[in-house]
Amino acid sequence: MYRTIIKPTLILVTIAFIASFALSHINRITKGKIEERVRRSREQALLAVLPATLGYVITEKDKKVTVDGKDFFYTIAEKTEGDKKSRAYAFECEKSGYSGVIRSMAAVDETMKLIGISVIQQSETPGLGARAKEIATTDTFISHFFGSSKGKVAAGPVRSWFEEQFTGLDGSKQIGIMKKGEWRAENESLRKELMEKNSVSAITGATITTRAVIAGLENGIVQLRKVLEQEKPAPAQEVKAK
Amino acid sequence: MKYVHLITNGIWYRNPTLVIGIGMCPTLAVTTSVSNALWMTLATTFVLVCSNALVSVVKNITPGHIRIPIFITIIAAFVIIVELSIKAFQPAVDKALGIFIPLIVVNCIILGRAEEFAQKNSIIDSIFDGIGMGMGIGVTLTLLAFIREILGANNLLGYTLIPGMEPSLVMIMAPGAFFTLGFLLWGMNVIKSRSKR
């Protein structure tokens, strides 16, 4: 009885106790740092989707509401142009991609037109789905060693072409996917075509990732609309009605 | 001499991935880039050395029939330490490796070494065994990642190798990992059979 039950139990309890004691200390040391990182990455994403150059001022940050039994965070920003006041909403959305959840932050204006999106967290295949977030450097081994300054990345929040092409699309309609290869801001004809069809160009070899980002976004917009419906009449919309 | 032997054992004669053939899952999954492979090696080696040492310390008070839960508790504790530290101090690595860090708990190299070596040998020997095996994993992962990153992403440690060339996507996906691993195994066996003659 002692050898087979009590002694092993005591040993296991002791080891588990020591382990959890050590872990609680490690947790205390790292907790603050981890929270700080999460907060900062969110703030950066917010800055990327609602750039200061557009003139939006954040009025309410990280408002929490419950939609369909789930927590939903969103941020309200306001812009004053002359005597007209308009609002923009930034929110977080998520959807499973090819290998894990893709979380992104998106901003829309009152008509649900997309101002910008930014992928916050993803674990897609590097070189494929991860290109939703990756920015291809033009920095090569040769230029690195011979000190050419060509291809230095600009300071501040930078977005990949995949994120940038969402700007200006209509979030209230379905967003389509076209396989047109890499999107470039200079390529006017492709840009126009995509705008007309309310579509984005998929990442080559990563249609699942592209689809997941769009599905997450559409879910987010549906939820945001529900929230706004609940909170009517909002003061900003009264101003607009005049 | 004994310690040197323990280390070479891990790197070559009993290389955990190429000879014993365990721990394949993380090996194939994280070798898409050299920096991922190096971070994974560092994390795995830390857990391996620490768990080997601790398993060796508690080997005399561990009743045989509950040794596995005890080993797992020890391993899990070290893995959580690694996971939390990486989350706090290296967020970029956390983003890249994600789920594979917590999955070190079930990496059979670590449990395998605890079972096969650490519970029968002294602390110092176990620590050296951990270092040797860790270096063995490191060499294999880095080689795999080196080949796959160059061919599959036209990239090495963040630098483009040949500007404008389209890399072969298959190398960065799962099949590429199997191809490369096959070639590594073949190469290793060729060298081994030559040296025997």
CSV table of C-alpha atoms in Angstrom, one decimal:
chain,number,residue,atom,x,y,z
A,1,MET,CA,0.0,0.0,0.0
A,2,TYR,CA,2.7,2.5,1.0
A,3,ARG,CA,5.1,1.5,-1.8
A,4,THR,CA,2.6,1.4,-4.6
A,5,ILE,CA,0.2,4.2,-3.8
A,6,ILE,CA,1.2,6.7,-1.2
A,7,LYS,CA,4.9,7.1,-2.0
A,8,PRO,CA,4.5,7.6,-5.7
A,9,THR,CA,1.7,10.1,-5.1
A,10,LEU,CA,3.8,12.1,-2.7
A,11,ILE,CA,6.7,12.2,-5.1
A,12,LEU,CA,4.5,13.3,-8.0
A,13,VAL,CA,2.9,16.0,-5.8
A,14,THR,CA,6.2,17.3,-4.7
A,15,ILE,CA,7.6,17.5,-8.2
A,16,ALA,CA,4.5,19.1,-9.6
A,17,PHE,CA,4.5,21.6,-6.7
A,18,ILE,CA,8.1,22.6,-7.3
A,19,ALA,CA,7.5,22.9,-11.1
A,20,SER,CA,4.4,25.1,-10.6
A,21,PHE,CA,6.2,27.2,-8.0
A,22,ALA,CA,9.1,27.9,-10.4
A,23,LEU,CA,6.6,28.6,-13.3
A,24,SER,CA,4.6,31.1,-11.2
A,25,HIS,CA,7.8,33.1,-10.7
A,26,ILE,CA,8.7,33.0,-14.4
A,27,ASN,CA,5.2,34.0,-15.2
A,28,ARG,CA,5.4,37.0,-12.9
A,29,ILE,CA,8.6,38.1,-14.5
A,30,THR,CA,7.4,37.8,-18.1
A,31,LYS,CA,3.8,38.8,-17.8
A,32,GLY,CA,4.2,42.5,-17.9
A,33,LYS,CA,6.6,42.3,-20.9
A,34,ILE,CA,4.2,40.1,-22.9
A,35,GLU,CA,1.2,42.3,-22.2
A,36,GLU,CA,3.3,45.3,-23.3
A,37,ARG,CA,4.2,43.6,-26.5
A,38,VAL,CA,0.6,42.7,-27.3
A,39,ARG,CA,-0.5,46.3,-26.6
A,40,ARG,CA,2.2,47.8,-28.7
A,41,SER,CA,1.5,45.6,-31.7
A,42,ARG,CA,-2.1,46.5,-31.5
A,43,GLU,CA,-1.3,50.2,-31.4
A,44,GLN,CA,1.0,49.9,-34.4
A,45,ALA,CA,-1.7,48.1,-36.3
A,46,LEU,CA,-4.1,50.8,-35.4
A,47,LEU,CA,-1.7,53.4,-36.7
A,48,ALA,CA,-1.2,51.4,-39.9
A,49,VAL,CA,-5.0,51.2,-40.7
A,50,LEU,CA,-5.9,54.7,-39.6
A,51,PRO,CA,-2.9,56.8,-40.6
A,52,ALA,CA,-2.6,60.2,-39.0
A,53,THR,CA,-2.4,61.8,-42.5
A,54,LEU,CA,-6.1,61.1,-43.0
A,55,GLY,CA,-7.0,63.4,-40.2
A,56,TYR,CA,-8.9,61.0,-38.0
A,57,VAL,CA,-8.7,61.6,-34.3
A,58,ILE,CA,-9.3,58.6,-32.0
A,59,THR,CA,-12.2,59.4,-29.7
A,60,GLU,CA,-13.0,56.0,-28.1
A,61,LYS,CA,-10.4,53.4,-27.9
A,62,ASP,CA,-10.9,49.6,-27.6
A,63,LYS,CA,-14.6,49.8,-26.8
A,64,LYS,CA,-15.8,46.4,-25.7
A,65,VAL,CA,-19.2,45.0,-26.6
A,66,THR,CA,-20.7,41.5,-26.8
A,67,VAL,CA,-22.1,40.4,-30.1
A,68,ASP,CA,-23.5,36.9,-30.4
A,69,GLY,CA,-22.0,35.9,-27.1
A,70,LYS,CA,-18.5,37.0,-28.2
A,71,ASP,CA,-16.4,39.9,-27.2
A,72,PHE,CA,-15.8,42.4,-29.9
A,73,PHE,CA,-13.4,45.3,-29.6
A,74,TYR,CA,-13.6,48.4,-31.7
A,75,THR,CA,-12.2,51.9,-31.8
A,76,ILE,CA,-14.0,55.0,-32.9
A,77,ALA,CA,-12.2,57.8,-34.7
A,78,GLU,CA,-13.7,61.1,-35.8
A,79,LYS,CA,-12.8,63.5,-38.6
A,80,THR,CA,-14.0,67.1,-39.0
A,81,GLU,CA,-14.0,68.6,-42.5
A,82,GLY,CA,-15.5,72.0,-42.5
A,83,ASP,CA,-18.7,71.6,-40.6
A,84,LYS,CA,-19.1,68.0,-41.5
A,85,LYS,CA,-18.2,65.3,-39.0
A,86,SER,CA,-17.6,61.8,-40.1
A,87,ARG,CA,-16.6,58.7,-38.2
A,88,ALA,CA,-14.4,55.8,-38.8
A,89,TYR,CA,-14.3,52.5,-37.0
A,90,ALA,CA,-11.3,50.2,-36.5
A,91,PHE,CA,-11.9,46.6,-35.3
A,92,GLU,CA,-10.1,43.3,-35.0
A,93,CYS,CA,-11.2,40.2,-36.8
A,94,GLU,CA,-9.9,36.7,-37.1
A,95,LYS,CA,-10.3,33.5,-39.1
A,96,SER,CA,-8.4,30.3,-39.4
A,97,GLY,CA,-6.0,30.3,-42.3
A,98,TYR,CA,-3.8,27.5,-43.7
A,99,SER,CA,-1.9,26.9,-40.5
A,100,GLY,CA,-3.5,28.7,-37.6
A,101,VAL,CA,-5.5,31.8,-36.9
A,102,ILE,CA,-5.0,35.0,-38.9
A,103,ARG,CA,-5.8,38.0,-36.8
A,104,SER,CA,-6.1,41.4,-38.5
A,105,MET,CA,-7.1,44.9,-37.7
A,106,ALA,CA,-9.3,46.8,-40.2
A,107,ALA,CA,-10.7,50.3,-40.4
A,108,VAL,CA,-13.8,51.3,-42.3
A,109,ASP,CA,-15.6,54.6,-42.7
A,110,GLU,CA,-19.4,55.1,-42.2
A,111,THR,CA,-20.3,53.7,-45.6
A,112,MET,CA,-18.2,50.6,-44.8
A,113,LYS,CA,-15.6,51.6,-47.3
A,114,LEU,CA,-12.3,50.1,-46.2
A,115,ILE,CA,-9.7,52.6,-45.1
A,116,GLY,CA,-7.0,50.0,-44.5
A,117,ILE,CA,-6.2,46.6,-43.0
A,118,SER,CA,-3.2,45.2,-41.3
A,119,VAL,CA,-2.5,41.6,-40.4
A,120,ILE,CA,-1.5,41.4,-36.7
A,121,GLN,CA,-0.9,37.8,-36.2
A,122,GLN,CA,-0.4,34.9,-38.5
A,123,SER,CA,1.5,31.6,-38.7
A,124,GLU,CA,1.3,30.9,-42.4
A,125,THR,CA,4.0,29.3,-44.5
A,126,PRO,CA,6.9,31.7,-44.9
A,127,GLY,CA,7.3,32.7,-48.5
A,128,LEU,CA,3.7,31.8,-49.3
A,129,GLY,CA,0.8,32.8,-47.0
A,130,ALA,CA,3.1,34.8,-44.8
A,131,ARG,CA,3.6,37.2,-47.7
A,132,ALA,CA,0.3,38.7,-46.5
A,133,LYS,CA,2.5,40.3,-44.0
A,134,GLU,CA,6.0,40.0,-45.3
A,135,ILE,CA,7.6,42.8,-47.3
A,136,ALA,CA,10.0,41.6,-49.9
A,137,THR,CA,13.3,43.3,-49.4
A,138,THR,CA,15.2,44.4,-52.4
A,139,ASP,CA,18.3,44.2,-50.2
A,140,THR,CA,20.6,41.5,-51.6
A,141,PHE,CA,23.7,39.9,-50.2
A,142,ILE,CA,25.8,41.8,-52.7
A,143,SER,CA,24.3,45.2,-51.9
A,144,HIS,CA,24.7,44.4,-48.2
A,145,PHE,CA,28.4,43.8,-48.4
A,146,PHE,CA,29.2,46.6,-50.8
A,147,GLY,CA,27.3,49.1,-48.8
A,148,SER,CA,24.8,50.2,-51.4
A,149,SER,CA,21.9,52.0,-49.6
A,150,LYS,CA,19.4,50.9,-52.2
A,151,GLY,CA,16.4,49.1,-50.8
A,152,LYS,CA,16.4,50.5,-47.3
A,153,VAL,CA,13.0,50.1,-45.7
A,154,ALA,CA,11.3,53.4,-44.8
A,155,ALA,CA,10.6,54.2,-41.2
A,156,GLY,CA,7.1,53.9,-39.6
A,157,PRO,CA,4.4,51.4,-40.2
A,158,VAL,CA,4.9,49.7,-43.5
A,159,ARG,CA,2.4,47.5,-45.1
A,160,SER,CA,2.7,44.7,-47.6
A,161,TRP,CA,1.1,45.0,-51.1
A,162,PHE,CA,-1.5,42.5,-50.0
A,163,GLU,CA,-2.6,44.7,-47.1
A,164,GLU,CA,-2.5,47.9,-49.2
A,165,GLN,CA,-4.8,46.7,-52.0
A,166,PHE,CA,-7.7,46.6,-49.6
A,167,THR,CA,-7.8,50.3,-49.2
A,168,GLY,CA,-10.8,51.8,-51.0
A,169,LEU,CA,-12.8,48.6,-51.4
A,170,ASP,CA,-16.5,48.4,-50.4
A,171,GLY,CA,-16.8,46.3,-47.3
A,172,SER,CA,-20.6,46.2,-47.4
A,173,LYS,CA,-20.5,44.1,-50.6
A,174,GLN,CA,-18.8,40.8,-51.1
A,175,ILE,CA,-15.1,41.1,-51.8
A,176,GLY,CA,-13.9,38.9,-54.6
A,177,ILE,CA,-10.6,37.2,-55.3
A,178,MET,CA,-8.8,37.5,-58.6
A,179,LYS,CA,-5.6,35.8,-59.5
A,180,LYS,CA,-3.6,38.6,-61.0
A,181,GLY,CA,-0.3,38.2,-59.3
A,182,GLU,CA,1.5,40.9,-57.3
A,183,TRP,CA,-0.4,44.1,-56.8
A,184,ARG,CA,1.5,47.4,-57.3
A,185,ALA,CA,0.2,50.9,-56.6
A,186,GLU,CA,1.8,52.0,-59.9
A,187,ASN,CA,-0.1,49.5,-61.9
A,188,GLU,CA,-3.1,51.7,-62.6
A,189,SER,CA,-5.0,49.4,-65.0
A,190,LEU,CA,-4.9,46.4,-62.6
A,191,ARG,CA,-5.9,48.7,-59.7
A,192,LYS,CA,-8.9,50.0,-61.6
A,193,GLU,CA,-10.0,46.6,-62.7
A,194,LEU,CA,-9.9,45.3,-59.1
A,195,MET,CA,-11.7,48.4,-57.8
A,196,GLU,CA,-14.5,47.9,-60.3
A,197,LYS,CA,-15.0,44.3,-59.4
A,198,ASN,CA,-14.5,45.0,-55.7
A,199,SER,CA,-11.8,42.3,-55.6
A,200,VAL,CA,-8.3,41.8,-54.4
A,201,SER,CA,-5.5,40.0,-56.1
A,202,ALA,CA,-4.6,36.7,-54.3
A,203,ILE,CA,-1.2,35.8,-53.1
A,204,THR,CA,0.3,33.3,-55.5
A,205,GLY,CA,0.1,29.8,-54.0
A,206,ALA,CA,-1.8,31.0,-51.0
A,207,THR,CA,-5.4,31.4,-52.0
A,208,ILE,CA,-6.4,29.9,-48.6
A,209,THR,CA,-4.7,32.7,-46.8
A,210,THR,CA,-6.3,35.3,-49.0
A,211,ARG,CA,-9.7,33.8,-48.5
A,212,ALA,CA,-9.2,33.6,-44.8
A,213,VAL,CA,-8.3,37.3,-44.5
A,214,ILE,CA,-11.3,38.3,-46.6
A,215,ALA,CA,-13.7,36.0,-44.6
A,216,GLY,CA,-12.4,37.4,-41.3
A,217,LEU,CA,-12.9,40.9,-42.6
A,218,GLU,CA,-16.4,40.2,-43.8
A,219,ASN,CA,-17.3,38.6,-40.5
A,220,GLY,CA,-15.9,41.6,-38.7
A,221,ILE,CA,-17.9,44.0,-40.8
A,222,VAL,CA,-21.1,42.1,-40.1
A,223,GLN,CA,-20.4,42.2,-36.4
A,224,LEU,CA,-19.5,45.9,-36.5
A,225,ARG,CA,-22.8,46.6,-38.2
A,226,LYS,CA,-24.7,44.8,-35.6
A,227,VAL,CA,-23.0,46.8,-32.9
A,228,LEU,CA,-23.7,50.0,-34.6
A,229,GLU,CA,-27.3,49.0,-35.1
A,230,GLN,CA,-27.6,48.4,-31.3
A,231,GLU,CA,-26.1,51.8,-30.5
A,232,LYS,CA,-28.2,54.0,-32.7
A,233,PRO,CA,-28.8,56.9,-32.7
A,234,ALA,CA,-25.2,57.9,-32.6
A,235,PRO,CA,-24.5,61.6,-32.3
A,236,ALA,CA,-22.2,61.7,-35.3
A,237,GLN,CA,-24.9,60.3,-37.6
A,238,GLU,CA,-27.3,63.0,-36.4
A,239,VAL,CA,-24.8,65.6,-37.5
A,240,LYS,CA,-24.5,64.0,-40.9
A,241,ALA,CA,-28.2,63.9,-41.3
A,242,LYS,CA,-28.4,67.7,-41.1
B,1,MET,CA,37.6,11.6,-23.6
B,2,LYS,CA,34.3,10.2,-22.4
B,3,TYR,CA,32.7,13.6,-22.7
B,4,VAL,CA,34.1,14.1,-26.2
B,5,HIS,CA,32.6,10.8,-27.1
B,6,LEU,CA,29.2,11.7,-25.7
B,7,ILE,CA,29.2,14.8,-27.9
B,8,THR,CA,30.3,13.2,-31.1
B,9,ASN,CA,27.8,10.4,-30.4
B,10,GLY,CA,25.0,13.0,-30.5
B,11,ILE,CA,26.3,14.8,-33.6
B,12,TRP,CA,27.3,11.8,-35.7
B,13,TYR,CA,27.0,8.2,-34.5
B,14,ARG,CA,23.7,8.5,-32.8
B,15,ASN,CA,22.4,11.7,-34.4
B,16,PRO,CA,18.8,11.9,-33.1
B,17,THR,CA,17.1,12.8,-36.4
B,18,LEU,CA,19.3,11.1,-39.0
B,19,VAL,CA,20.3,7.9,-37.2
B,20,ILE,CA,17.7,7.2,-34.5
B,21,GLY,CA,15.0,8.8,-36.6
B,22,ILE,CA,13.0,10.6,-33.9
B,23,GLY,CA,11.7,14.1,-33.6
B,24,MET,CA,10.9,14.3,-37.3
B,25,CYS,CA,7.8,16.5,-36.9
B,26,PRO,CA,9.5,19.7,-35.7
B,27,THR,CA,12.4,18.9,-38.0
B,28,LEU,CA,10.3,19.0,-41.1
B,29,ALA,CA,8.1,21.9,-39.9
B,30,VAL,CA,10.5,24.5,-38.8
B,31,THR,CA,13.2,24.2,-41.3
B,32,THR,CA,11.8,26.7,-43.7
B,33,SER,CA,14.4,29.3,-42.8
B,34,VAL,CA,17.9,29.1,-41.1
B,35,SER,CA,17.0,31.6,-38.4
B,36,ASN,CA,13.9,29.5,-37.5
B,37,ALA,CA,16.1,26.4,-37.4
B,38,LEU,CA,18.7,28.0,-35.1
B,39,TRP,CA,16.1,29.3,-32.7
B,40,MET,CA,14.4,25.9,-32.6
B,41,THR,CA,17.8,24.3,-31.9
B,42,LEU,CA,18.5,26.7,-29.1
B,43,ALA,CA,15.1,26.1,-27.5
B,44,THR,CA,15.2,22.3,-27.8
B,45,THR,CA,18.8,22.1,-26.6
B,46,PHE,CA,18.0,24.2,-23.5
B,47,VAL,CA,15.0,22.0,-22.6
B,48,LEU,CA,17.0,18.8,-23.4
B,49,VAL,CA,20.0,19.8,-21.2
B,50,CYS,CA,17.9,21.0,-18.3
B,51,SER,CA,15.5,18.0,-18.4
B,52,ASN,CA,18.4,15.5,-18.7
B,53,ALA,CA,20.1,17.0,-15.7
B,54,LEU,CA,16.9,17.1,-13.6
B,55,VAL,CA,15.8,13.6,-14.6
B,56,SER,CA,19.3,12.4,-13.6
B,57,VAL,CA,19.0,14.1,-10.2
B,58,VAL,CA,15.6,12.5,-9.4
B,59,LYS,CA,16.4,9.1,-10.9
B,60,ASN,CA,17.0,7.5,-7.5
B,61,ILE,CA,13.7,8.6,-5.9
B,62,THR,CA,11.6,7.9,-9.0
B,63,PRO,CA,9.5,4.8,-8.7
B,64,GLY,CA,9.6,2.9,-12.1
B,65,HIS,CA,5.9,2.8,-12.8
B,66,ILE,CA,5.4,6.6,-12.5
B,67,ARG,CA,8.6,7.7,-14.2
B,68,ILE,CA,6.8,8.9,-17.4
B,69,PRO,CA,4.5,11.4,-15.7
B,70,ILE,CA,7.5,12.7,-13.7
B,71,PHE,CA,9.6,13.2,-16.8
B,72,ILE,CA,6.8,14.9,-18.6
B,73,THR,CA,6.2,17.3,-15.7
B,74,ILE,CA,9.9,18.2,-15.7
B,75,ILE,CA,10.0,18.6,-19.4
B,76,ALA,CA,6.8,20.6,-19.6
B,77,ALA,CA,8.1,23.0,-16.9
B,78,PHE,CA,11.2,23.8,-18.9
B,79,VAL,CA,9.2,24.2,-22.1
B,80,ILE,CA,6.9,26.7,-20.5
B,81,ILE,CA,10.0,28.6,-19.2
B,82,VAL,CA,11.3,28.8,-22.8
B,83,GLU,CA,7.9,29.7,-24.2
B,84,LEU,CA,7.3,32.6,-21.8
B,85,SER,CA,10.8,33.9,-22.2
B,86,ILE,CA,10.6,33.9,-26.0
B,87,LYS,CA,7.2,35.6,-25.9
B,88,ALA,CA,8.5,38.3,-23.6
B,89,PHE,CA,11.9,38.9,-25.1
B,90,GLN,CA,11.9,37.7,-28.7
B,91,PRO,CA,8.4,38.4,-30.1
B,92,ALA,CA,9.6,38.0,-33.7
B,93,VAL,CA,10.7,34.4,-32.9
B,94,ASP,CA,7.4,33.8,-31.2
B,95,LYS,CA,5.6,34.8,-34.4
B,96,ALA,CA,7.8,32.7,-36.6
B,97,LEU,CA,7.8,29.5,-34.5
B,98,GLY,CA,4.5,29.9,-32.8
B,99,ILE,CA,3.0,26.5,-31.9
B,100,PHE,CA,6.3,24.6,-32.3
B,101,ILE,CA,7.8,25.9,-29.1
B,102,PRO,CA,5.0,24.5,-26.8
B,103,LEU,CA,5.2,21.3,-28.9
B,104,ILE,CA,8.7,20.6,-27.7
B,105,VAL,CA,7.0,18.9,-24.7
B,106,VAL,CA,6.1,16.0,-27.0
B,107,ASN,CA,9.3,16.0,-28.9
B,108,CYS,CA,10.4,12.4,-28.6
B,109,ILE,CA,14.1,13.3,-28.6
B,110,ILE,CA,13.7,14.8,-25.2
B,111,LEU,CA,11.6,12.1,-23.6
B,112,GLY,CA,13.7,9.5,-25.4
B,113,ARG,CA,17.0,10.8,-23.9
B,114,ALA,CA,15.4,11.0,-20.5
B,115,GLU,CA,14.3,7.4,-20.8
B,116,GLU,CA,17.3,6.0,-22.5
B,117,PHE,CA,20.2,7.9,-21.0
B,118,ALA,CA,19.5,10.4,-18.2
B,119,GLN,CA,17.7,7.9,-15.9
B,120,LYS,CA,20.7,5.6,-16.0
B,121,ASN,CA,23.6,7.9,-15.9
B,122,SER,CA,25.2,10.6,-13.7
B,123,ILE,CA,24.3,14.3,-13.9
B,124,ILE,CA,27.5,15.4,-15.7
B,125,ASP,CA,27.2,12.6,-18.3
B,126,SER,CA,23.5,13.5,-18.9
B,127,ILE,CA,24.3,17.2,-19.4
B,128,PHE,CA,27.0,16.3,-21.9
B,129,ASP,CA,24.6,13.9,-23.6
B,130,GLY,CA,22.1,16.7,-23.8
B,131,ILE,CA,24.6,19.1,-25.3
B,132,GLY,CA,25.7,16.5,-27.9
B,133,MET,CA,22.2,15.6,-28.9
B,134,GLY,CA,21.3,19.3,-29.1
B,135,MET,CA,24.2,19.9,-31.4
B,136,GLY,CA,23.1,16.9,-33.5
B,137,ILE,CA,19.6,18.4,-33.9
B,138,GLY,CA,21.2,21.7,-34.6
B,139,VAL,CA,23.5,20.4,-37.4
B,140,THR,CA,20.6,18.6,-39.0
B,141,LEU,CA,18.1,21.4,-38.8
B,142,THR,CA,20.5,24.0,-40.0
B,143,LEU,CA,21.6,21.9,-43.0
B,144,LEU,CA,18.0,21.2,-43.9
B,145,ALA,CA,17.0,24.8,-43.5
B,146,PHE,CA,20.0,26.1,-45.4
B,147,ILE,CA,19.1,24.0,-48.5
B,148,ARG,CA,15.4,24.7,-48.3
B,149,GLU,CA,15.7,28.4,-47.7
B,150,ILE,CA,18.1,28.9,-50.6
B,151,LEU,CA,16.1,26.8,-53.1
B,152,GLY,CA,12.6,27.5,-51.8
B,153,ALA,CA,12.7,31.2,-51.0
B,154,ASN,CA,15.8,32.5,-52.8
B,155,ASN,CA,16.8,34.0,-49.5
B,156,LEU,CA,19.3,33.5,-46.7
B,157,LEU,CA,19.0,35.1,-43.3
B,158,GLY,CA,16.8,37.9,-44.7
B,159,TYR,CA,18.9,38.6,-47.8
B,160,THR,CA,17.8,37.9,-51.3
B,161,LEU,CA,20.4,35.8,-53.1
B,162,ILE,CA,19.6,36.3,-56.8
B,163,PRO,CA,17.5,39.3,-57.4
B,164,GLY,CA,14.5,38.7,-59.6
B,165,MET,CA,14.7,34.9,-59.7
B,166,GLU,CA,11.5,33.0,-58.9
B,167,PRO,CA,12.3,30.3,-56.2
B,168,SER,CA,10.8,26.8,-56.5
B,169,LEU,CA,7.9,26.8,-54.1
B,170,VAL,CA,7.9,23.1,-53.5
B,171,MET,CA,11.1,23.3,-51.5
B,172,ILE,CA,9.5,25.5,-48.9
B,173,MET,CA,6.4,23.3,-48.6
B,174,ALA,CA,6.2,19.9,-46.9
B,175,PRO,CA,7.4,17.8,-49.9
B,176,GLY,CA,10.6,19.8,-50.1
B,177,ALA,CA,11.3,18.9,-46.5
B,178,PHE,CA,11.0,15.2,-47.3
B,179,PHE,CA,13.2,15.5,-50.4
B,180,THR,CA,15.9,17.3,-48.5
B,181,LEU,CA,15.7,14.9,-45.6
B,182,GLY,CA,16.0,12.0,-48.0
B,183,PHE,CA,19.1,13.4,-49.6
B,184,LEU,CA,20.7,14.1,-46.2
B,185,LEU,CA,20.0,10.5,-45.1
B,186,TRP,CA,21.5,9.2,-48.3
B,187,GLY,CA,24.6,11.4,-48.0
B,188,MET,CA,25.1,10.4,-44.4
B,189,ASN,CA,24.8,6.7,-45.2
B,190,VAL,CA,27.2,7.0,-48.2
B,191,ILE,CA,29.8,8.6,-45.9
B,192,LYS,CA,29.2,5.9,-43.2
B,193,SER,CA,29.5,2.9,-45.5
B,194,ARG,CA,32.6,4.4,-47.2
B,195,SER,CA,34.4,4.8,-43.8
B,196,LYS,CA,33.5,1.3,-42.8
B,197,ARG,CA,35.3,-0.2,-45.8
